[in-house]
CSV table of C-alpha atoms in Angstrom, one decimal:
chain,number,residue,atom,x,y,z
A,59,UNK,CA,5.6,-18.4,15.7
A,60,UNK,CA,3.6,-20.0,13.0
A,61,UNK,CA,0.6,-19.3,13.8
A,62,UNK,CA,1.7,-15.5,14.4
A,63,UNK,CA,3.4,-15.2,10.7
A,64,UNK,CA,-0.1,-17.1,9.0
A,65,UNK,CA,-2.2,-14.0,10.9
A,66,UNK,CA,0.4,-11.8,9.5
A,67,UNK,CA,0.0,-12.9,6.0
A,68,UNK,CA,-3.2,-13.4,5.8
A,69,UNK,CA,-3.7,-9.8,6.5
A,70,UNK,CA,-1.8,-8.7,4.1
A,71,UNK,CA,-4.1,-10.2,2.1
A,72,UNK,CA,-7.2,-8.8,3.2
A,73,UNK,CA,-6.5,-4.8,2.0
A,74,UNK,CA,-5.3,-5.8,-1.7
A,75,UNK,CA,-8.4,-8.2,-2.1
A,76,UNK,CA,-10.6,-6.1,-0.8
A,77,UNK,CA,-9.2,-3.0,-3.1
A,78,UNK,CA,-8.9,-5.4,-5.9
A,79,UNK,CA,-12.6,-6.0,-5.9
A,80,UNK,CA,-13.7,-3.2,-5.2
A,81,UNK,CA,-11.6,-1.8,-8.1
A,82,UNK,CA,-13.7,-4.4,-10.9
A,83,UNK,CA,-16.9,-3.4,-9.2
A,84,UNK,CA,-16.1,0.4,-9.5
A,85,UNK,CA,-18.8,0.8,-12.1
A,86,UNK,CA,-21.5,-0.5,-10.5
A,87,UNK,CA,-20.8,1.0,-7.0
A,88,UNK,CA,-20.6,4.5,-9.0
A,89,UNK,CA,-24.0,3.7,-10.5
A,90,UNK,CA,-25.5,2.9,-7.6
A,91,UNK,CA,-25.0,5.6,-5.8
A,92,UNK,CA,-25.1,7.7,-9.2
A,93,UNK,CA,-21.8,9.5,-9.4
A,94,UNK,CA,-18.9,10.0,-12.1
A,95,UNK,CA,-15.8,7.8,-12.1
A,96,UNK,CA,-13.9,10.5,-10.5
A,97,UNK,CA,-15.7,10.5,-7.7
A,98,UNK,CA,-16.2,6.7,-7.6
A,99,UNK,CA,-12.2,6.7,-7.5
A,100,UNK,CA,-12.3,9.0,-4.2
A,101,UNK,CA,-13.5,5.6,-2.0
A,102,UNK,CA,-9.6,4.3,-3.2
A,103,UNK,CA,-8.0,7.9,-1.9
A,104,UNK,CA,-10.3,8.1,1.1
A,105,UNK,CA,-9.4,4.8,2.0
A,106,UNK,CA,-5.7,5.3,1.7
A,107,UNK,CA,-5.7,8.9,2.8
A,108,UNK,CA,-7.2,7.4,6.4
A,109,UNK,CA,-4.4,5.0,6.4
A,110,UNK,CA,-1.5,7.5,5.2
A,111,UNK,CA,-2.7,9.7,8.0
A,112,UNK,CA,-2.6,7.4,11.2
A,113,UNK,CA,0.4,4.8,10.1
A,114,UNK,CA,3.0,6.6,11.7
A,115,UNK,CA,1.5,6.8,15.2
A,116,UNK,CA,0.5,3.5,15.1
A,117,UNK,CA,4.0,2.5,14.2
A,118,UNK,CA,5.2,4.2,17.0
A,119,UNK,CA,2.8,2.8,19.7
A,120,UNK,CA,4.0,-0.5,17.9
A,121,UNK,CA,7.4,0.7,18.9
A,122,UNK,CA,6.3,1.5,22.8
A,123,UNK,CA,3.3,-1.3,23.4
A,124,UNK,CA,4.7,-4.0,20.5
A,125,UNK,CA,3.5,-5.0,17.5
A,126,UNK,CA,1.2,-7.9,18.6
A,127,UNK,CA,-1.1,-5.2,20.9
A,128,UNK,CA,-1.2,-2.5,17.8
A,129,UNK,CA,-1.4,-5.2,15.4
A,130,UNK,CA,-4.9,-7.3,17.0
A,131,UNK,CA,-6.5,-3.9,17.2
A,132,UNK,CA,-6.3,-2.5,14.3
A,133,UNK,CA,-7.7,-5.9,12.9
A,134,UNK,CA,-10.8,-4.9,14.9
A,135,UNK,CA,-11.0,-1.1,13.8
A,136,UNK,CA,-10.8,-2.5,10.1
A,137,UNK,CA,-13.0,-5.2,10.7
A,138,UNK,CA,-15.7,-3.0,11.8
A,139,UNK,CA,-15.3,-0.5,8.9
A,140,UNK,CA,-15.6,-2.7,6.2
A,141,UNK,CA,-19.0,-4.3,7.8
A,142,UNK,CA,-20.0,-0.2,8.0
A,143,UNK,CA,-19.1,-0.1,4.5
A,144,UNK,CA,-21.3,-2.8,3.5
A,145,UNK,CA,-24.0,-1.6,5.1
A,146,UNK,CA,-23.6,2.0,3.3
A,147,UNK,CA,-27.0,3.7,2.2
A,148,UNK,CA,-25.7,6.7,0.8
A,149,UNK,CA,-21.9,7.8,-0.9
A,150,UNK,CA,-21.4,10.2,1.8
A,151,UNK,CA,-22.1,6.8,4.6
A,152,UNK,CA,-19.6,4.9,2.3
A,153,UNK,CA,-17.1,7.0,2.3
A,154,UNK,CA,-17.3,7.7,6.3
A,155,UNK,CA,-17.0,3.5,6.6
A,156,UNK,CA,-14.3,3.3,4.7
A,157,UNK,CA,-11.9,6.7,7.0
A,158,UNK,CA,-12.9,4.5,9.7
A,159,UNK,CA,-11.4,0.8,8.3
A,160,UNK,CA,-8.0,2.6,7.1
A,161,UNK,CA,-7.6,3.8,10.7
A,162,UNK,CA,-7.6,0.2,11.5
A,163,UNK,CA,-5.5,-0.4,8.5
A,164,UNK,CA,-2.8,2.1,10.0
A,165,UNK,CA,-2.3,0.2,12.7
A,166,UNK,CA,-2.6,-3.5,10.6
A,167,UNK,CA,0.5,-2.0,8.5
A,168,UNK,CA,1.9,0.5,10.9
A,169,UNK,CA,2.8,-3.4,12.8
A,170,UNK,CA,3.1,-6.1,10.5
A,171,UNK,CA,6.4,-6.4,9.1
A,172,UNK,CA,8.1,-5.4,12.4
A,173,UNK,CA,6.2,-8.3,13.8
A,174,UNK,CA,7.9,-10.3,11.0
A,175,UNK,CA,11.1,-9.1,12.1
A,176,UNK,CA,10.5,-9.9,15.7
A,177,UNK,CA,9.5,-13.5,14.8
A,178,UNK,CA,12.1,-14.3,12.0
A,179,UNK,CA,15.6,-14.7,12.1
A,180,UNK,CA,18.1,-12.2,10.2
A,181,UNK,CA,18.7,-15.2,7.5
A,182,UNK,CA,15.5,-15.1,6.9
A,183,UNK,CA,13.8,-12.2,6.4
A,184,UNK,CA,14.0,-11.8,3.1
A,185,UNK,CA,12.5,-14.6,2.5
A,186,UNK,CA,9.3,-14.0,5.1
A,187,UNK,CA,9.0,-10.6,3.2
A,188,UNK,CA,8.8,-12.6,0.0
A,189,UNK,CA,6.3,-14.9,1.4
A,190,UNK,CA,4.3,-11.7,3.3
A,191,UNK,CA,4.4,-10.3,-0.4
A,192,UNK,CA,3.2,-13.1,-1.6
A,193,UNK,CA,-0.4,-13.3,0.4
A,194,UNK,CA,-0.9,-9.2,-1.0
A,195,UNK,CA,-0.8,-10.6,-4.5
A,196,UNK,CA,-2.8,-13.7,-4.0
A,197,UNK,CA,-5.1,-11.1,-2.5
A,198,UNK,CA,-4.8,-9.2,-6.0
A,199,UNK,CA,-5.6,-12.1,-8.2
A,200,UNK,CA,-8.4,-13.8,-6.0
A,201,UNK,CA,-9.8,-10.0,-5.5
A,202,UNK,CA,-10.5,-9.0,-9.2
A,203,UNK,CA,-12.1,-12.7,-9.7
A,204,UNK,CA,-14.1,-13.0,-7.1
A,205,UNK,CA,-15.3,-9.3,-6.8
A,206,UNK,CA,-16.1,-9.5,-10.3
A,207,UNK,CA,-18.8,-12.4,-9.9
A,208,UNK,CA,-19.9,-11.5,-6.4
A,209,UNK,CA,-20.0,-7.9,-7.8
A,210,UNK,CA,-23.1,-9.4,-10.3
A,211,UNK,CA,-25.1,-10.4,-7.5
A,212,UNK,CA,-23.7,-7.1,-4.6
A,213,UNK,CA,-20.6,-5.4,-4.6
A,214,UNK,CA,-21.3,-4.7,-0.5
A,215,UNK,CA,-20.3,-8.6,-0.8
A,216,UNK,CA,-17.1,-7.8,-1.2
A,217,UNK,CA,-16.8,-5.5,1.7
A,218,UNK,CA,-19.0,-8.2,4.2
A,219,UNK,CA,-16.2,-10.9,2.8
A,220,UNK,CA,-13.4,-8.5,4.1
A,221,UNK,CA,-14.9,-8.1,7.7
A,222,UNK,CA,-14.9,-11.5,8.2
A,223,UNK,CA,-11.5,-12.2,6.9
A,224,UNK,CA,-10.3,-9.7,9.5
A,225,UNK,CA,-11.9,-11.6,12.5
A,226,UNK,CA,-9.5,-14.2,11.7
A,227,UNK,CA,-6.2,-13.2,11.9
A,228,UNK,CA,-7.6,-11.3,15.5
A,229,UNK,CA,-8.7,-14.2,17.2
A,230,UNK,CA,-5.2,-16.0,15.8
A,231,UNK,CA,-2.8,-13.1,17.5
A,232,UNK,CA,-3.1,-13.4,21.0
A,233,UNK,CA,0.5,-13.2,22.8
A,234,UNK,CA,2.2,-9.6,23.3
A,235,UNK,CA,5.7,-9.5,24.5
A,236,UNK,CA,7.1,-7.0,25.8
A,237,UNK,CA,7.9,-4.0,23.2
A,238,UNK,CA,11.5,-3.2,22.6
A,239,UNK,CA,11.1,0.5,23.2
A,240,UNK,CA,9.6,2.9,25.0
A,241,UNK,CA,9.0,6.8,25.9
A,242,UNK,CA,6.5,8.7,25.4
A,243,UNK,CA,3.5,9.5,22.6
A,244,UNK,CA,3.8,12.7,20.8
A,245,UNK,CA,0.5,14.0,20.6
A,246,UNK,CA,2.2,17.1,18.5
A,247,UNK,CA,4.3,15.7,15.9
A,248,UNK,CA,0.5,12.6,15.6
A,249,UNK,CA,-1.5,15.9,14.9
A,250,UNK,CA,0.9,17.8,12.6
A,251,UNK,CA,1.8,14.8,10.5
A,252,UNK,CA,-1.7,13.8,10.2
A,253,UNK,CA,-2.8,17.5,9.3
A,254,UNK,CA,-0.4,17.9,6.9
A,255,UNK,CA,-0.9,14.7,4.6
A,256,UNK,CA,-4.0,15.3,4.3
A,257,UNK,CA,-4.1,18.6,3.1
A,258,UNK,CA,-1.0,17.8,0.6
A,259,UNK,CA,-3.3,14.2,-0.7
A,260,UNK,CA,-7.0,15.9,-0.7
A,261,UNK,CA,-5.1,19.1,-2.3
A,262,UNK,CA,-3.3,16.8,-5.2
A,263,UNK,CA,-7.0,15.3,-5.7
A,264,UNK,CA,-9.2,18.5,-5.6
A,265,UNK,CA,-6.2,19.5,-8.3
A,266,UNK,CA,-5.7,22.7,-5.2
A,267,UNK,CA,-2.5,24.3,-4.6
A,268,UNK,CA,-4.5,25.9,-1.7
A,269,UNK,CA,-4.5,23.3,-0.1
A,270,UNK,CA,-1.5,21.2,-1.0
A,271,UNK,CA,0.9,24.2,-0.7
A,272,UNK,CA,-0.1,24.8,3.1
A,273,UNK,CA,0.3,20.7,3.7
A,274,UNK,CA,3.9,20.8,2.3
A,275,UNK,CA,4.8,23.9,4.7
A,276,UNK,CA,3.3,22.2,7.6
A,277,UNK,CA,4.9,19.2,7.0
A,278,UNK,CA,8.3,20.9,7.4
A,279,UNK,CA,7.3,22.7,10.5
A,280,UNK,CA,6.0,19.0,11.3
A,281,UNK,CA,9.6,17.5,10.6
A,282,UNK,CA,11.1,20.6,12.4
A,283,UNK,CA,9.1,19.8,15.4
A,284,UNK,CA,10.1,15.7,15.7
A,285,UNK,CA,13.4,16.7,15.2
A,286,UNK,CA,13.5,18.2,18.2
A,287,UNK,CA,11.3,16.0,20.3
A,288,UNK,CA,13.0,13.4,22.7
A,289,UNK,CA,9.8,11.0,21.5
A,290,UNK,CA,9.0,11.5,17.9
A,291,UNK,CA,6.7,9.5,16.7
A,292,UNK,CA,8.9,9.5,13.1
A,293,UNK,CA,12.0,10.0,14.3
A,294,UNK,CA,13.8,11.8,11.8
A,295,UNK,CA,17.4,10.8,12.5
A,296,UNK,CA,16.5,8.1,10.7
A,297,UNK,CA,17.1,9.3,7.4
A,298,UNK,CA,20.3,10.7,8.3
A,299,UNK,CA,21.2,6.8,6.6
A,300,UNK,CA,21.1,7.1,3.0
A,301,UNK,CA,20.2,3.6,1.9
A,302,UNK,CA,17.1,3.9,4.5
A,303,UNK,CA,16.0,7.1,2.7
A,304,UNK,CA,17.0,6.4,-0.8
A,305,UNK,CA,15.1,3.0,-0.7
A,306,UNK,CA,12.0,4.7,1.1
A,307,UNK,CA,11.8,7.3,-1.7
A,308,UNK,CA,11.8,4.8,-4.1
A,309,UNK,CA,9.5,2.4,-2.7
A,310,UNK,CA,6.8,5.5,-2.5
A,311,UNK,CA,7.8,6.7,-6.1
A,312,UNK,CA,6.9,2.7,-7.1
A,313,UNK,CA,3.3,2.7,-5.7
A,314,UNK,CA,2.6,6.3,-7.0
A,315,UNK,CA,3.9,4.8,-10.3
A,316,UNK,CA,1.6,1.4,-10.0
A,317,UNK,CA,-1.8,2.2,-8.1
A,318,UNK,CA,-3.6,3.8,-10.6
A,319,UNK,CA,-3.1,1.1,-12.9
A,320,UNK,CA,-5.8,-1.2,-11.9
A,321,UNK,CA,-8.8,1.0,-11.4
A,322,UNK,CA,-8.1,3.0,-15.0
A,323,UNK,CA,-8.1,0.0,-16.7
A,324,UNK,CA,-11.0,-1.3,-15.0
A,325,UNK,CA,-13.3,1.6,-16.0
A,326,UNK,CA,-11.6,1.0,-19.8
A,327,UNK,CA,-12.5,-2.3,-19.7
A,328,UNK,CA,-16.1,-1.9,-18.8
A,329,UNK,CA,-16.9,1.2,-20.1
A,330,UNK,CA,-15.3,1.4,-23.7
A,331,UNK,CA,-14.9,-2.7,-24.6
A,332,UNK,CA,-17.8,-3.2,-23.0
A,333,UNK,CA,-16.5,-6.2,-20.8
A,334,UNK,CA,-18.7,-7.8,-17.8
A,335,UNK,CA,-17.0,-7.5,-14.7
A,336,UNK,CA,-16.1,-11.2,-14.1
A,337,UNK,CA,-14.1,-11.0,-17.4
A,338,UNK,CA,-12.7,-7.7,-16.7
A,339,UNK,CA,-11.6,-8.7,-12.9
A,340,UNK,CA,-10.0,-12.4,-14.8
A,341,UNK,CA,-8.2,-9.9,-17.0
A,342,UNK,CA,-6.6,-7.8,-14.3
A,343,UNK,CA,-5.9,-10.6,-12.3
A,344,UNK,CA,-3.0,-11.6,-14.3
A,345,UNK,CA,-1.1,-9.1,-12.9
A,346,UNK,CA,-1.4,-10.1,-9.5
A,347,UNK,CA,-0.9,-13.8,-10.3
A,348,UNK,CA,2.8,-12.8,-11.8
A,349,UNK,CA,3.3,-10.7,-8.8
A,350,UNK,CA,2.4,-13.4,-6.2
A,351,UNK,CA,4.5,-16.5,-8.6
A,352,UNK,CA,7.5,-14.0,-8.5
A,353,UNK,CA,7.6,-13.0,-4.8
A,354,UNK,CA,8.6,-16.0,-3.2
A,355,UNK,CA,11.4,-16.4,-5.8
A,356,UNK,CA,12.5,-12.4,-5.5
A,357,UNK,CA,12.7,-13.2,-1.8
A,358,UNK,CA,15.3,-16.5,-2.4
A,359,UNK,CA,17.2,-14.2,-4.5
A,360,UNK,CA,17.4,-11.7,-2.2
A,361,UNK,CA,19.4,-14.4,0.3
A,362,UNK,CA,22.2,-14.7,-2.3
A,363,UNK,CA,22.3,-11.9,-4.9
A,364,UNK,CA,22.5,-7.9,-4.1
A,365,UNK,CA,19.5,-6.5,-2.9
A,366,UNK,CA,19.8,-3.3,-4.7
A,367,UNK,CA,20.2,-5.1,-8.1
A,368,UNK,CA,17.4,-6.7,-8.0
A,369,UNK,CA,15.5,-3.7,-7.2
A,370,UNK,CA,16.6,-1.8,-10.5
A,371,UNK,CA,15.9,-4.9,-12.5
A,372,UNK,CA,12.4,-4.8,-10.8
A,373,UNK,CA,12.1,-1.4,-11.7
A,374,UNK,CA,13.5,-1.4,-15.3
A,375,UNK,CA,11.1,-3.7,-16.4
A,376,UNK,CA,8.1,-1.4,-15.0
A,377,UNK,CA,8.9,1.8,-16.6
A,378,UNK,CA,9.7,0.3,-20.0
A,379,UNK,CA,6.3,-1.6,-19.8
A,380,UNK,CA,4.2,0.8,-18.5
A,381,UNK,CA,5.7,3.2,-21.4
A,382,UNK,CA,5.2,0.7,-24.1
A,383,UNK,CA,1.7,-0.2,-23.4
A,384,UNK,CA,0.5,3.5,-22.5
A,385,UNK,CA,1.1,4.0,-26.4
A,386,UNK,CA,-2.3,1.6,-26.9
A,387,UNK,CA,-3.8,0.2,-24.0
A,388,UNK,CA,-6.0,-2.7,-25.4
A,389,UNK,CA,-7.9,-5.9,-23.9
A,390,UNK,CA,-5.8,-7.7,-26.5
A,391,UNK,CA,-2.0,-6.8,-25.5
A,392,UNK,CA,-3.6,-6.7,-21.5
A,393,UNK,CA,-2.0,-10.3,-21.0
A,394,UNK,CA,1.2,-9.5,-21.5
A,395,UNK,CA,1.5,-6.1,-20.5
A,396,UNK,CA,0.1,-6.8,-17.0
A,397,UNK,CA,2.4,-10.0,-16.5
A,398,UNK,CA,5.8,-8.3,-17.4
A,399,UNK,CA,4.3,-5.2,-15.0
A,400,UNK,CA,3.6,-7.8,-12.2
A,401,UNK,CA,7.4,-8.9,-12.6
A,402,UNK,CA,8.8,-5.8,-12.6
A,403,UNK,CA,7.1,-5.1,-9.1
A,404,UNK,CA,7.3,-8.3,-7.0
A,405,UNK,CA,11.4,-7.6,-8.4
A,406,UNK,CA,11.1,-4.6,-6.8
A,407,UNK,CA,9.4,-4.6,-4.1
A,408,UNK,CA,10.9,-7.4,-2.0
A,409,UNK,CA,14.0,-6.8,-1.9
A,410,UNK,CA,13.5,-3.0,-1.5
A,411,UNK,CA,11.1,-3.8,1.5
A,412,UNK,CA,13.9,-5.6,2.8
A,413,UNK,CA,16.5,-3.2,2.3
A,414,UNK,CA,15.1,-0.3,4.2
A,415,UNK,CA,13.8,-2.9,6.9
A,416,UNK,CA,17.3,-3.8,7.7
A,417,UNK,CA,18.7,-0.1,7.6
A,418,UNK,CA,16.9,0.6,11.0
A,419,UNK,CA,18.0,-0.4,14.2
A,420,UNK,CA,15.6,-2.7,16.2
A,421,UNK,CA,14.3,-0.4,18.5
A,422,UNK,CA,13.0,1.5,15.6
A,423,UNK,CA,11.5,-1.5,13.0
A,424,UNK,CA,7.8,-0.2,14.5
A,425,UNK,CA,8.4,3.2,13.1
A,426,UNK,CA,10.0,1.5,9.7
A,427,UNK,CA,7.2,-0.7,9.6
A,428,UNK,CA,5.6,2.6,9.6
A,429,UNK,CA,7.1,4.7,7.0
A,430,UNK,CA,6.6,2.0,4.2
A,431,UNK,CA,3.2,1.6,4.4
A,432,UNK,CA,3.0,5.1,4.3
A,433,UNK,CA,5.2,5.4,1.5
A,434,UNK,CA,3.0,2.5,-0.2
A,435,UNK,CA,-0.5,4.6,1.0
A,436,UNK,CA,0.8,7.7,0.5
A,437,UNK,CA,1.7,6.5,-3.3
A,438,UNK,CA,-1.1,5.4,-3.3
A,439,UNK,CA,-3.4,8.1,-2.7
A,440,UNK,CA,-1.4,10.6,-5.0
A,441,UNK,CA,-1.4,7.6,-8.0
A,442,UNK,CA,-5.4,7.8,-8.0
A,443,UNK,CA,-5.7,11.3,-6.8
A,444,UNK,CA,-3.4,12.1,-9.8
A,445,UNK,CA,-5.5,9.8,-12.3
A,446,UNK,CA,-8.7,11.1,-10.8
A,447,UNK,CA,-7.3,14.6,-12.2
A,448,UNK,CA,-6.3,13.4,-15.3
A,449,UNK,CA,-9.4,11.5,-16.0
A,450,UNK,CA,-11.8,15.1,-15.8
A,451,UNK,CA,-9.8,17.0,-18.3
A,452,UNK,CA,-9.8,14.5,-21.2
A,453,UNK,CA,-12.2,14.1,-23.7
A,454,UNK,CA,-13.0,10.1,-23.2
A,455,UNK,CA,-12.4,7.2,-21.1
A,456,UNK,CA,-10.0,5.8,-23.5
A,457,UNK,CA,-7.4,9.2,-23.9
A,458,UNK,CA,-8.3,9.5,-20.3
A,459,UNK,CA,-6.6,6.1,-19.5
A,460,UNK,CA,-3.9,6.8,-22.0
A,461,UNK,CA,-2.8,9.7,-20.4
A,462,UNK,CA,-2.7,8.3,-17.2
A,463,UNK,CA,-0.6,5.5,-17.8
A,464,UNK,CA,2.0,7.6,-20.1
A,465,UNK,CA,2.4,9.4,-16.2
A,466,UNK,CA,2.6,6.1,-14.3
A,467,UNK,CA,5.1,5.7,-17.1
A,468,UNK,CA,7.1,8.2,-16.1
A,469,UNK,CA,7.2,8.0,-12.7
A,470,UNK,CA,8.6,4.4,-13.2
A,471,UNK,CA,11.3,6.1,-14.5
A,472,UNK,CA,11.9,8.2,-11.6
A,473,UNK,CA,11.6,5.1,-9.5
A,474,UNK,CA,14.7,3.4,-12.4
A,475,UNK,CA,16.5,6.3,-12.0
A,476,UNK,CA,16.8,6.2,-8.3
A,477,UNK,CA,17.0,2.5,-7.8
A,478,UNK,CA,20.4,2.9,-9.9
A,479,UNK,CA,21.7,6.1,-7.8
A,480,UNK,CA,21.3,4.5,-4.6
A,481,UNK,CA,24.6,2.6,-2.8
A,482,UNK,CA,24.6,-1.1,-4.0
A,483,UNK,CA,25.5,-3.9,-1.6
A,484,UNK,CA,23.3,-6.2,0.8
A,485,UNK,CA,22.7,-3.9,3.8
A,486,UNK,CA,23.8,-5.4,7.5
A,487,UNK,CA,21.3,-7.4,8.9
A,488,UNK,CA,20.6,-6.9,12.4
């Protein structure tokens, strides 16, 4: 069982390293291959586009074959499209890698904290989703630190790094029991899903109601469709629990509210103070170290106090941060600002993760597994897509930047406001 929870979190530390870096060496991968920062901000919405897309089969197959099978191969997939990556001769090569490792990310996150599940007692989880969140914010701090020195000699460092971090957790996860459910695959409901996020993410981006309009009115003819299926790969009736849903919303409303943050202020950073990346990436980082001291201790809390409380406190302390510092985002108040934010999140996220983990029956913790990452992709994508639109129709970097956290900002609130509307209480554990 050890050695199966280490491969866990160590993979969860992989994707926020690996994003982390790449996020400090943003300026120099958009010089190399001579595009704007808009553009250079796509490789962070392709990457989580790919994942948002696939996450829900995969967490379905993890349902049917088990987590470890779905798990180990999407460690490969990812593996492979990171080494790709770093090989990349041209933006259109890079981007191409990078669809092909968030496929294998799908299935890394479309299993992991079902796997968890499956290899922890009820007593405790929240404490295993504590540490699990722990590894993705070690993965945050040591990402903007490192990426930002190895970024000075190649940013396709970072990427070559990330391949072979995958290649341990795969050789680590080798047992498969035998899955708790079964059934069949829906092909349909895969392909309509899939369709339909992207259109609604790459239509957010592009800034086209073409193309986002059309997603949103296949996704309902997409929900329509599993609703009637005897297989769904999202099984709908799942919402039908209000916690489950409430807490889902919330969690995708806290990444759409978050993601942006770090690659904004790294192009602030770099490009109006003027910072090297090594400082800039040390900088950043310190929101990731609050995030990763925090975790374990949200987790412990999580045993003993309500779940749901913690979860507004989390998310109190983001949206008045994120509103105070979008009024002058400065290298000087950074410190601070990015601690409290960090706070606010692990706060969040851990006990939320928890909450709409133990809101679904067993047979189904493949396909909940599922739905928050692609809540957390999802929110994601639309959290850089959405600053990537900002960021063209400002004058500078520095009202650019401004603006987008003042929206972050906002969103937090959103997130506040349905953290406190949800039911309160420790959900059952099961």
């Amino acid at each position: 069982m050890r050695r199966a929870l280490f491969a866990v979190f160590l993979s969860s530390f992989i994707t926020p390293f690996m994003t982390s870096g790449l996020s400090v060496a943003l300026p120099i991968i958009a010089s190399d291959f001579s595009v704007g920062s808009a553009e250079a901000m796509a490789i962070f919405v392709l990457l989580n586009l790919a994942v948002a897309m696939w996450v829900l089969p995969f967490g379905r197959l993890a349902d049917m074959w088990g987590p470890h099978v779905v798990f180990r191969a999407g460690l490969g997939v990812a593996g492979v499209g990171f080494l790709l990556a770093a090989l990349s001769p041209t933006i259109g090569f890079f981007y191409a890698s990078l669809l092909v490792a968030g496929v294998g990310l799908a299935a890394v996150f479309g299993s992991n904290n079902a796997l968890i599940f499956r290899l922890v007692p009820p007593e405790k989880r929240a404490e295993a989703v504590g540490l699990n969140s722990m590894s993705v914010y070690v993965g945050l701090v040591v990402g903007p630190v490192l990426g930002g020195a190895v970024a000075q000699l190649s940013w396709r460092l970072i990427l070559a790094i990330g391949a072979a971090l995958a290649a341990v957790p795969y050789v680590m996860v080798r047992k498969s029991p035998r899955p708790a459910g079964g059934g069949r695959f829906d092909v349909l409901g895969s392909a309509l899903l899939a369709t339909s996020t992207a259109l609604v993410v790459i239509g957010v981006y592009a800034g086209s109601p073409s193309l986002a309009v059309p997603g949103l009115l296949l996704l309902a003819a997409a929900i329509f469709v599993e609703w009637r299926s005897p297989s769904p790969v999202l099984d709908v009736r799942l919402f039908r629990n209000y916690v489950f849903t409430a807490s889902l919303a919330a969690a995708l409303l806290n990444y759409l509210a978050t993601s942006a943050l770090q690659p904004s202020l790294s192009l602030l950073f770099q490009k109006a103070f003027a910072m090297p990346p090594h400082y800039a990436g040390l900088l950043l980082s310190t929101q990731a170290a609050a995030m990763a001291l925090f975790s374990p201790i949200a987790g412990r809390a999580g045993n003993r106090l309500p779940l749901a409380a913690l979860a507004a406190a989390g998310s109190a302390i983001l949206a008045v941060t994120l509103f105070a510092y979008s009024a002058a985002p400065s290298p000087a108040t950074a410190p601070l600002a990015l601690s409290l934010i960090g706070v606010g999140f692990a706060l969040f996220i851990v006990p939320n993760t928890t909450i709409i983990l133990s809101a679904a029956p067993p047979e189904r913790r493949g396909t909940a597994s599922a739905l928050i990452a692609e809540a957390r992709v999802v929110g994601m994508a639309l959290s850089n897509a959405a600053a990537g639109q900002i960021m063209k129709n400002v004058p500078n970097i520095t009202a650019g930047v401004s603006s987008v956290l003042a929206f972050l900002a906002y969103v937090s609130l959103a997130t506040l406001a349905l953290s406190l509307v949800r039911a309160g209480g420790r959900p059952r554990k099961r």
